[in-house]
PDB file of C-alpha atoms in Angstrom:
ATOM      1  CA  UNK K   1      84.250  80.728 -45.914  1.00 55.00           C
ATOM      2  CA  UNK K   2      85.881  79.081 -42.709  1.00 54.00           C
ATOM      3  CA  UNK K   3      88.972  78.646 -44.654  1.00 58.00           C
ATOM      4  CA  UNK K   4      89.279  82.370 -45.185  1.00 58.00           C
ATOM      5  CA  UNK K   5      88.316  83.370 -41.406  1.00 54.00           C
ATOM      6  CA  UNK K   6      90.696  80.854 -40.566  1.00 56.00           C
ATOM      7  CA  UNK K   7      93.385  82.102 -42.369  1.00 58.00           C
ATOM      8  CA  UNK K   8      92.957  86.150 -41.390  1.00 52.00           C
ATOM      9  CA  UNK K   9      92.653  84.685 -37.863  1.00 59.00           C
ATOM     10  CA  UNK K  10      95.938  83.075 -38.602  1.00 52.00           C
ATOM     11  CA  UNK K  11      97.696  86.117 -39.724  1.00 52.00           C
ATOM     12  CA  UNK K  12      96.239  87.862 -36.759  1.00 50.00           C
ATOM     13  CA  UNK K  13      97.405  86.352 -34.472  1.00 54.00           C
ATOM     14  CA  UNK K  14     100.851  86.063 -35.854  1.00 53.00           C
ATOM     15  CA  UNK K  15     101.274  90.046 -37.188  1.00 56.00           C
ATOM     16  CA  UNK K  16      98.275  91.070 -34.856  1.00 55.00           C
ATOM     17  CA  UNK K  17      95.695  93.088 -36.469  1.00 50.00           C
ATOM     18  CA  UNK K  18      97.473  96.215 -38.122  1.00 57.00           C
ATOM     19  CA  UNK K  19     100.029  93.718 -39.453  1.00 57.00           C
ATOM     20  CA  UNK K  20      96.917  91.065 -40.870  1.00 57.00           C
ATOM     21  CA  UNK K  21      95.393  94.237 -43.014  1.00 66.00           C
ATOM     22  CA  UNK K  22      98.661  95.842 -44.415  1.00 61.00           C
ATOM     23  CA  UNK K  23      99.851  92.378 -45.675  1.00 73.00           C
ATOM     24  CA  UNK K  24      96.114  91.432 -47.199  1.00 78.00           C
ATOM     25  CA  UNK K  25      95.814  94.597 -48.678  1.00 79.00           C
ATOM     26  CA  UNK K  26      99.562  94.880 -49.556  1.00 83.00           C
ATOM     27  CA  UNK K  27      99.295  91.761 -51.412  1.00 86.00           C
ATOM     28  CA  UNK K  28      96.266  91.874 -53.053  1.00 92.00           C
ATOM     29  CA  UNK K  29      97.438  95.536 -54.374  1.00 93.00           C
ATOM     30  CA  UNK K  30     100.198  93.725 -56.105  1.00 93.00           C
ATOM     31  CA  UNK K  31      97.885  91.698 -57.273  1.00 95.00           C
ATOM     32  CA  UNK K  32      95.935  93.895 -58.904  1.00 97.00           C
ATOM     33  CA  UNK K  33      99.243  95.604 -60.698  1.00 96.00           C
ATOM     34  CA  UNK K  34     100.638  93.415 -61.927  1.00 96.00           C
ATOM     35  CA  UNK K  35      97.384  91.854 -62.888  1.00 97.00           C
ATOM     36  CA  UNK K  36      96.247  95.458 -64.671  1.00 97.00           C
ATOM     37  CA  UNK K  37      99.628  95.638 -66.443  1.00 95.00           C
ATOM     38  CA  UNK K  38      99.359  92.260 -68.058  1.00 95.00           C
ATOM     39  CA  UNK K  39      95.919  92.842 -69.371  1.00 94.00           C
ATOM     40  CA  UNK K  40      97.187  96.013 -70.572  1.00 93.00           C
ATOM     41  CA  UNK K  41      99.074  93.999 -73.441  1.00 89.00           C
ATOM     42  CA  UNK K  42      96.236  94.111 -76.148  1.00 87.00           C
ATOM     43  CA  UNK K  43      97.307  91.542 -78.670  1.00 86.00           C
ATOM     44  CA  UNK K  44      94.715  93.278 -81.419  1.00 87.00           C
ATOM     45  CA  UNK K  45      96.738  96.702 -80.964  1.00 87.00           C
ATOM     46  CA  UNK K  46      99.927  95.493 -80.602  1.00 88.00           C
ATOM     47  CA  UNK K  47     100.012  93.348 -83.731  1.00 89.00           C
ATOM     48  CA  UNK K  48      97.801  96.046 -85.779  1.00 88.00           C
ATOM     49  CA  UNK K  49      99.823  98.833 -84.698  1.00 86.00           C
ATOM     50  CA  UNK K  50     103.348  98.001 -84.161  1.00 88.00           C
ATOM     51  CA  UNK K  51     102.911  94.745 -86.659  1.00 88.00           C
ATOM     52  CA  UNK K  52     100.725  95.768 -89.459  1.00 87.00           C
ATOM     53  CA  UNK K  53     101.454  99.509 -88.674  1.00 86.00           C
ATOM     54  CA  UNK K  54      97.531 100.116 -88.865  1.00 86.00           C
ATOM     55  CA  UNK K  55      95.708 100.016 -85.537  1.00 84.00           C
ATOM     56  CA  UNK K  56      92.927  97.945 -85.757  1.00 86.00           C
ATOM     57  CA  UNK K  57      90.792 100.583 -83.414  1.00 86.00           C
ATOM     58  CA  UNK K  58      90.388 103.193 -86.701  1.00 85.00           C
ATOM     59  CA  UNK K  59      88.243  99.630 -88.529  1.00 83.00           C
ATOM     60  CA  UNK K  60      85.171  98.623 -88.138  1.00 77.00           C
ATOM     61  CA  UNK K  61      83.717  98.851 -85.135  1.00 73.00           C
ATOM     62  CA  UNK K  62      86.757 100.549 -83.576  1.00 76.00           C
ATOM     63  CA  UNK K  63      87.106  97.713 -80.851  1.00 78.00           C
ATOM     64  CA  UNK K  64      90.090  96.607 -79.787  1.00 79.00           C
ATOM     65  CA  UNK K  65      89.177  92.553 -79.809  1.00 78.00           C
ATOM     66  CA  UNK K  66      89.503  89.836 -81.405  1.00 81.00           C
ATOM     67  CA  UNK K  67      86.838  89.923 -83.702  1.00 76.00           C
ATOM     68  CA  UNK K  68      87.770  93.173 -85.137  1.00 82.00           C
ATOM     69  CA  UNK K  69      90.736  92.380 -86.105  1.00 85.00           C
ATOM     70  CA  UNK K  70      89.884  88.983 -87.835  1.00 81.00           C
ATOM     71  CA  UNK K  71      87.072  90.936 -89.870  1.00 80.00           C
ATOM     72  CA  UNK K  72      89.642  93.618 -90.613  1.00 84.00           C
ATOM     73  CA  UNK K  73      92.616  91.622 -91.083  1.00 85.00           C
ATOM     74  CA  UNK K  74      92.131  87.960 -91.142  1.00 77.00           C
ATOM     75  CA  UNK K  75      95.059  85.798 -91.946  1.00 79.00           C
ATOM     76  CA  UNK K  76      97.510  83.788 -89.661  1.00 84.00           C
ATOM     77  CA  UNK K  77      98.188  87.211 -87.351  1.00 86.00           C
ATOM     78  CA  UNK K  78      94.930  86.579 -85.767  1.00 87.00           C
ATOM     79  CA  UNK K  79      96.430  83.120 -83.881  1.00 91.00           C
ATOM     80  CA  UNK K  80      99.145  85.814 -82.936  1.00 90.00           C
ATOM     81  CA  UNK K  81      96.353  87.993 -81.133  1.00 89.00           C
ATOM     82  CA  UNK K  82      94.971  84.758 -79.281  1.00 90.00           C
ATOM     83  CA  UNK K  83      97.719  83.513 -78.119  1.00 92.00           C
ATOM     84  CA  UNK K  84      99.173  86.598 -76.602  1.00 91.00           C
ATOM     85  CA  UNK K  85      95.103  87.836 -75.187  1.00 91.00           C
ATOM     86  CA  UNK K  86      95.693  84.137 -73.693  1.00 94.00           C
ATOM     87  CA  UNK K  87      99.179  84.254 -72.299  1.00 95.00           C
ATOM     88  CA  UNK K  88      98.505  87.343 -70.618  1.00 95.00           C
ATOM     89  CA  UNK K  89      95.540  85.599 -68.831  1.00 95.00           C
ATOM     90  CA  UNK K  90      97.064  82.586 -67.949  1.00 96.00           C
ATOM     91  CA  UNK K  91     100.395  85.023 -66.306  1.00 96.00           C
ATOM     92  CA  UNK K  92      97.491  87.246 -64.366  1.00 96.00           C
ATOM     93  CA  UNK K  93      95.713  84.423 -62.755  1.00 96.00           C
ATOM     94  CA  UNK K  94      98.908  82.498 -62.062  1.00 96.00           C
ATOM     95  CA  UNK K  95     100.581  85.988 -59.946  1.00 95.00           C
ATOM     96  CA  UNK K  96      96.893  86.024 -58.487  1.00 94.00           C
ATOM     97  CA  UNK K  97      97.037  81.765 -56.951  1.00 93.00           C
ATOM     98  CA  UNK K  98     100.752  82.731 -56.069  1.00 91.00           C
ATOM     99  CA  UNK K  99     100.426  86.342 -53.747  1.00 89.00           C
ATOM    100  CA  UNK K 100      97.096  85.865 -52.439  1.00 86.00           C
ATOM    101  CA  UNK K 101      96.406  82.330 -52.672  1.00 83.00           C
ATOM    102  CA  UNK K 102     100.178  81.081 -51.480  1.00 77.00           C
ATOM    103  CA  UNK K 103     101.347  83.996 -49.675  1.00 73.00           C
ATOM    104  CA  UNK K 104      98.475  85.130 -47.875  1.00 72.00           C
ATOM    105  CA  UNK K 105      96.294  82.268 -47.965  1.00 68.00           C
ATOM    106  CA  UNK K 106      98.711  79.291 -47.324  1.00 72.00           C
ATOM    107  CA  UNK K 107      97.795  77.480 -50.062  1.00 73.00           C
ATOM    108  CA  UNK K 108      94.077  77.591 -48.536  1.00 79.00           C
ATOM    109  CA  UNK K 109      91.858  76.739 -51.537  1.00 85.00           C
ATOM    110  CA  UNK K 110      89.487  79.534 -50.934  1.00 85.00           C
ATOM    111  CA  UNK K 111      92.279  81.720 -50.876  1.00 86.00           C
ATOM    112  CA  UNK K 112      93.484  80.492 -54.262  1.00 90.00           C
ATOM    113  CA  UNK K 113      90.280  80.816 -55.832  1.00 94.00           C
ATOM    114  CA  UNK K 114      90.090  84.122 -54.376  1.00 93.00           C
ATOM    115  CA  UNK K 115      93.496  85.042 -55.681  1.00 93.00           C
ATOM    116  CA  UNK K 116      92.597  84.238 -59.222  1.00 96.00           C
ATOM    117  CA  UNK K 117      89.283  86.133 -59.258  1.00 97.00           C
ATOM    118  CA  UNK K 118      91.177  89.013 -58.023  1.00 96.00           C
ATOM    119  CA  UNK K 119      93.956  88.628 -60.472  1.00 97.00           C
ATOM    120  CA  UNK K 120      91.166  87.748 -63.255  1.00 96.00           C
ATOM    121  CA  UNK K 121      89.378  90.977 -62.458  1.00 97.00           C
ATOM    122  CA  UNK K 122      92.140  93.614 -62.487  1.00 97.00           C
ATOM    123  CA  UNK K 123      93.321  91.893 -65.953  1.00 96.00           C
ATOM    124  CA  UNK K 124      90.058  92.064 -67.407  1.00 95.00           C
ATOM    125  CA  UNK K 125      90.170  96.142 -66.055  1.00 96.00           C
ATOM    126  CA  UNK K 126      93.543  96.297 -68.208  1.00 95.00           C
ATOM    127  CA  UNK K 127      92.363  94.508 -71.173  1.00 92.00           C
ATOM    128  CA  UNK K 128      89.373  96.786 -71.772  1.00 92.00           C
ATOM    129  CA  UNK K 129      91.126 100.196 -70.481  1.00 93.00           C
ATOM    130  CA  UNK K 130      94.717  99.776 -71.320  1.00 91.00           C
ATOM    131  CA  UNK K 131      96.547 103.051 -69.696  1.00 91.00           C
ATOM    132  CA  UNK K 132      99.319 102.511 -72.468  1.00 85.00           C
ATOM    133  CA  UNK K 133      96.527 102.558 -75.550  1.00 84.00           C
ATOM    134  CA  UNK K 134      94.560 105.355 -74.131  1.00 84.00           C
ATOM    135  CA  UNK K 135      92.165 103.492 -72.501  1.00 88.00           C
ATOM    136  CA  UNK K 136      90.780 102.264 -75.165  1.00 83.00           C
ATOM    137  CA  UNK K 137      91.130  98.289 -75.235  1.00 84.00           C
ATOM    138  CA  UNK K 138      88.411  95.325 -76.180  1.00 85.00           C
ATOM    139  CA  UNK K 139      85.527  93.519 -75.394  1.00 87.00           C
ATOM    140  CA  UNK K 140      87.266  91.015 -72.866  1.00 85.00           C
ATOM    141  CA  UNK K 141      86.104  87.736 -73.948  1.00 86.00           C
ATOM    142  CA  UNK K 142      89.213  85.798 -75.079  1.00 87.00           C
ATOM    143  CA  UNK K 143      91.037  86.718 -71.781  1.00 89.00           C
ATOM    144  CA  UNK K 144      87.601  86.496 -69.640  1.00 90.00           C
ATOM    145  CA  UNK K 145      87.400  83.042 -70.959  1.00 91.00           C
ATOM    146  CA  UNK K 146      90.855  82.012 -70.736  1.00 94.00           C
ATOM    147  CA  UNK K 147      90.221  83.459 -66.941  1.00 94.00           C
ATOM    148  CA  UNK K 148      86.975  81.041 -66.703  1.00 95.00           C
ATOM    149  CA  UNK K 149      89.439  78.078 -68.119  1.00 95.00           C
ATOM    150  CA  UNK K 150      91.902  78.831 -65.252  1.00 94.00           C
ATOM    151  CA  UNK K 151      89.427  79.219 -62.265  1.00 94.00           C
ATOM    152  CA  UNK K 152      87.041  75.955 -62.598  1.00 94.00           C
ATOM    153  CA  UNK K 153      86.350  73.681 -65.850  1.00 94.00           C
ATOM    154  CA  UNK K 154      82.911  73.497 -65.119  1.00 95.00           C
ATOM    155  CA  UNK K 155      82.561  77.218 -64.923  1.00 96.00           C
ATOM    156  CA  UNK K 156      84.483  77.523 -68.196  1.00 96.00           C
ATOM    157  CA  UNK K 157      82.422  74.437 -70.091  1.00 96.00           C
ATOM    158  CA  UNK K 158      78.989  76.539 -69.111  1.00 96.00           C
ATOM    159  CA  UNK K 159      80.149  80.225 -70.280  1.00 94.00           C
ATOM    160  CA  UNK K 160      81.914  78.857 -73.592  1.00 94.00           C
ATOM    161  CA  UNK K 161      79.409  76.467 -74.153  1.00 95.00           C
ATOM    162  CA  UNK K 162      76.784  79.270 -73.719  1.00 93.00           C
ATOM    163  CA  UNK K 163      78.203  81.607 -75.780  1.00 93.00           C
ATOM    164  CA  UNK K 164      79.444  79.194 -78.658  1.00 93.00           C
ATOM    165  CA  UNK K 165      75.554  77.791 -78.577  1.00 93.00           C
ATOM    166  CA  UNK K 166      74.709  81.292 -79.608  1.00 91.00           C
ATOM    167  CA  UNK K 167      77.350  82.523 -81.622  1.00 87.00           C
ATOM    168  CA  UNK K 168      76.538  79.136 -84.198  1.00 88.00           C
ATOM    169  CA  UNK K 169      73.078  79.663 -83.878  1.00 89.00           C
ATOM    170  CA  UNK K 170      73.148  83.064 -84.446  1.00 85.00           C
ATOM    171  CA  UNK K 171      76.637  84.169 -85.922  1.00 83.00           C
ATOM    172  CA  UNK K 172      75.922  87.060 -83.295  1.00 85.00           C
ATOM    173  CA  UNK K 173      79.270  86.951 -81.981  1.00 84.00           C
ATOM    174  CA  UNK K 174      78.526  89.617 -79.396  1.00 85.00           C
ATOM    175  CA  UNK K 175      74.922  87.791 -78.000  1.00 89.00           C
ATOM    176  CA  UNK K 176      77.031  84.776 -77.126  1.00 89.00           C
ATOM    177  CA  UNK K 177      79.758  87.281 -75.399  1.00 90.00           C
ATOM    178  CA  UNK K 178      76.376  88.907 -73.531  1.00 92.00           C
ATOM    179  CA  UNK K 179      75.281  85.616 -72.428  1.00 93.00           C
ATOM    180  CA  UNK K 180      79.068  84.723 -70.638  1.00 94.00           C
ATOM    181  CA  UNK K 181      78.858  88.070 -68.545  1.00 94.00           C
ATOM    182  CA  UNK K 182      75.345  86.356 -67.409  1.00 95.00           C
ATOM    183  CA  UNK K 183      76.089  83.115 -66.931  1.00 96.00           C
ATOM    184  CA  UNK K 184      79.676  83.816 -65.263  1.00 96.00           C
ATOM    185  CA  UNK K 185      78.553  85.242 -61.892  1.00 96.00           C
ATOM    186  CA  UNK K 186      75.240  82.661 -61.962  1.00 97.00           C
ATOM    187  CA  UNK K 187      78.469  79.914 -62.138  1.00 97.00           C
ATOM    188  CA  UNK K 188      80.109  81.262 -59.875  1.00 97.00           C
ATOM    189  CA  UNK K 189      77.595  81.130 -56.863  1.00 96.00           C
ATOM    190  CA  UNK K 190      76.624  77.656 -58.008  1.00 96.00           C
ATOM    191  CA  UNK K 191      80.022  76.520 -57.579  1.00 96.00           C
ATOM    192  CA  UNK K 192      80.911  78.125 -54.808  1.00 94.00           C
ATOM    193  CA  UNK K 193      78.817  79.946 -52.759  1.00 93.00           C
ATOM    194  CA  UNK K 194      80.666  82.730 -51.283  1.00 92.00           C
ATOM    195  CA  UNK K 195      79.505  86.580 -51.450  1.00 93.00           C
ATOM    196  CA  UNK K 196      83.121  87.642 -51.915  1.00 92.00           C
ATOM    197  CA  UNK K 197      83.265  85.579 -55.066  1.00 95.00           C
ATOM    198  CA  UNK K 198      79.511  86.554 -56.130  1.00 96.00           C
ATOM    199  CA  UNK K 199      80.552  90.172 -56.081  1.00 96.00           C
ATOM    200  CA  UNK K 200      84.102  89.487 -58.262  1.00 96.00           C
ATOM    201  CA  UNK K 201      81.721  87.380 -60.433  1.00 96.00           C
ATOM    202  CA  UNK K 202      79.347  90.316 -60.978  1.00 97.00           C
ATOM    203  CA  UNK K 203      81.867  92.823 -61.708  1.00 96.00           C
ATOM    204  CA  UNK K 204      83.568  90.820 -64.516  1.00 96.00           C
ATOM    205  CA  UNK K 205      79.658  89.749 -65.885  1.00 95.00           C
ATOM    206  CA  UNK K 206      78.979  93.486 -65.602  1.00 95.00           C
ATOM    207  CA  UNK K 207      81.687  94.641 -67.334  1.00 95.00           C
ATOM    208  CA  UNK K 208      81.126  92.376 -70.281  1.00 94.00           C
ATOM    209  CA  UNK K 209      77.785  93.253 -70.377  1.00 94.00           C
ATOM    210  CA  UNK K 210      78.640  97.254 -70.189  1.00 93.00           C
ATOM    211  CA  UNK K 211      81.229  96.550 -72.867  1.00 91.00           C
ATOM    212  CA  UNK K 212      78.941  95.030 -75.344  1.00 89.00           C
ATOM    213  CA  UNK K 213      75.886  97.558 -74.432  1.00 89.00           C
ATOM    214  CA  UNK K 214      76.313  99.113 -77.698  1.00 87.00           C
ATOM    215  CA  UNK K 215      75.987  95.301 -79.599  1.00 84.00           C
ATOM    216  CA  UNK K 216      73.061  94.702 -77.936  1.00 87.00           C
ATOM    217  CA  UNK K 217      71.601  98.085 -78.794  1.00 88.00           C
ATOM    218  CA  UNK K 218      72.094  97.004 -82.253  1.00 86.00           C
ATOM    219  CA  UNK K 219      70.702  93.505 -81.985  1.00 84.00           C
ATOM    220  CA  UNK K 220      67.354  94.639 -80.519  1.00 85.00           C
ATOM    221  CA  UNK K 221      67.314  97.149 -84.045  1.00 85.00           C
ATOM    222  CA  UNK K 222      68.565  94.125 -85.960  1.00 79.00           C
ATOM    223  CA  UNK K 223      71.700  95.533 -87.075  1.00 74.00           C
ATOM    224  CA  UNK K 224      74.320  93.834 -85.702  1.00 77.00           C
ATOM    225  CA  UNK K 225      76.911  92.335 -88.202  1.00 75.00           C
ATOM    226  CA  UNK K 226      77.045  88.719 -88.496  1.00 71.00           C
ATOM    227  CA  UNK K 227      80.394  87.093 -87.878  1.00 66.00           C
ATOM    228  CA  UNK K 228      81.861  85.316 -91.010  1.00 55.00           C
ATOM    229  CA  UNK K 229      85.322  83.283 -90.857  1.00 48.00           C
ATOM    230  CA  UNK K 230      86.456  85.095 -94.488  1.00 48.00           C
ATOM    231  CA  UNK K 231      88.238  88.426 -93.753  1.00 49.00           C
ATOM    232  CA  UNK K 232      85.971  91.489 -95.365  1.00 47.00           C
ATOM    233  CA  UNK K 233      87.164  92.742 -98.412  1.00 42.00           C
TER     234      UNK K 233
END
C-alpha cells in the first residue's frame, strides 16, 4: 500500500490535487474501455454466429461459453473459441499493466497489479454482458482464468487446480467454475493483502458465482448435466 500512497503523492505534487484525480480517473476510465470492448469479443458467438451461422445462445443451455458450444458443436472450432476468449484476456490485462500500472503508477508493482485487476474486471463485465450481443455473453471462466494466469501463477495454479479437482471428480463443469469465484478473492488477499485488491477480487468471484447461480440451483436438485468430451448428438 505505500507504493500506491507514494505514487498519488507523487502525482500530487507534480499536477497538484485536481490534476492527480483527473489523470487516475482518466486513465483508469480508459482502462476500463478498452478493457469492456475486448471482452465484448465472445469467441462462442462469433464463431457460432458469423462462422457456423447458428448462434450457439438458441442450444442448450443458451450460454454463451465455452462449454456450450463444445456440447453443441464440438469439433476443431472449439480451439478457435479458446484461443480468441484467451487473446482477448491476455490484450485487456496487458492495456491494464500499461495505463495504470506504467502511466500512472511508474512501473510501481502495486500499481501494475492494480492495473491488471482493473483491466481483468471490466473484461470479465464485457465477456458476460457484451453491448454488441445484447448483453447476453458467458459464464467467464476461460477469460477469468486466462486473467488469473496473467496476474500471479500461484493465484492461477490454486483456482485452476480447484476447479479442474472438481470438474474430474465430478464432470460438474460448473461446481469447479463455482469454486474459482471462491477461491479467487480468498487468493487474492493471501497474496497480497490490500483492500483495493480484496474488493476487485470479490467482484470478479461474485460475478462468477452470480453467473453460475442457476448451475448450482440445479446441482443441489441433482440435475445438472455432466460434461462429456464427445459433442451431443
Amino acid at each position: 500500500m505505500e507504493q500506491l500512497y507514494d505514487c498519488l503523492n507523487w502525482l500530487e505534487q507534480a499536477k497538484g490535487l485536481s490534476g492527480m484525480i483527473w489523470t487516475v480517473v482518466g486513465f483508469a476510465a480508459l482502462t476500463a474501455v478498452i478493457s469492456y470492448f475486448c471482452g465484448c469479443f465472445n469467441g462462442a458467438v462469433i464463431v457460432s454466429k458469423y462462422i457456423l451461422r447458428d448462434d450457439v445462445r438458441t442450444h442448450g443451455s443458451g450460454n454463451a461459453g465455452l462449454t456450450n458450444f463444445h456440447r453443441t458443436f464440438g469439433g476443431p472450432l472449439t480451439l478457435v473459441v479458446i484461443l480468441l476468449d484467451v487473446v482477448k484476456a491476455v490484450a485487456a490485462v496487458l492495456v491494464g499493466t500499461w495505463l495504470l500500472g506504467s502511466a500512472v503508477g511508474h512501473g510501481a508493482p502495486v500499481w501494475v497489479v492494480l492495473g491488471k485487476y482493473w483491466a481483468g474486471l471490466f473484461c470479465m463485465l464485457g465477456h458476460m454482458f457484451p453491448c454488441m450481443f445484447k448483453f447476453k455473453g458467458g459464464k467467464g471462466i476461460l477469460s477469468g482464468g486466462t486473467i488469473a494466469i496473467m496476474l500471479d501463477w500461484r493465484l492461477a495454479l490454486v483456482c485452476w487446480g480447484g476447479f479442474l479437482i472438481l470438474a474430474v471428480m465430478t464432470k460438474w463443469v460448473s461446481l469447479g467454475s463455482l469454486s474459482t469465484g471462491i477461491t479467487f478473492p480468498l487468493m487474492t488477499w493471501v497474496l497480497y493483502q490490500n483492500w483495493v485488491l480484496l474488493l476487485l477480487g470479490l467482484i470478479i468471484g461474485g460475478l462468477i458465482i452470480w453467473k453460475h447461480r442457476g448451475n448450482l440451483r440445479r446441482i443441489l436438485r441433482g440435475e445438472e448435466s455432466k460434461f462429456s468430451f464427445h459433442r451431443k448428438s
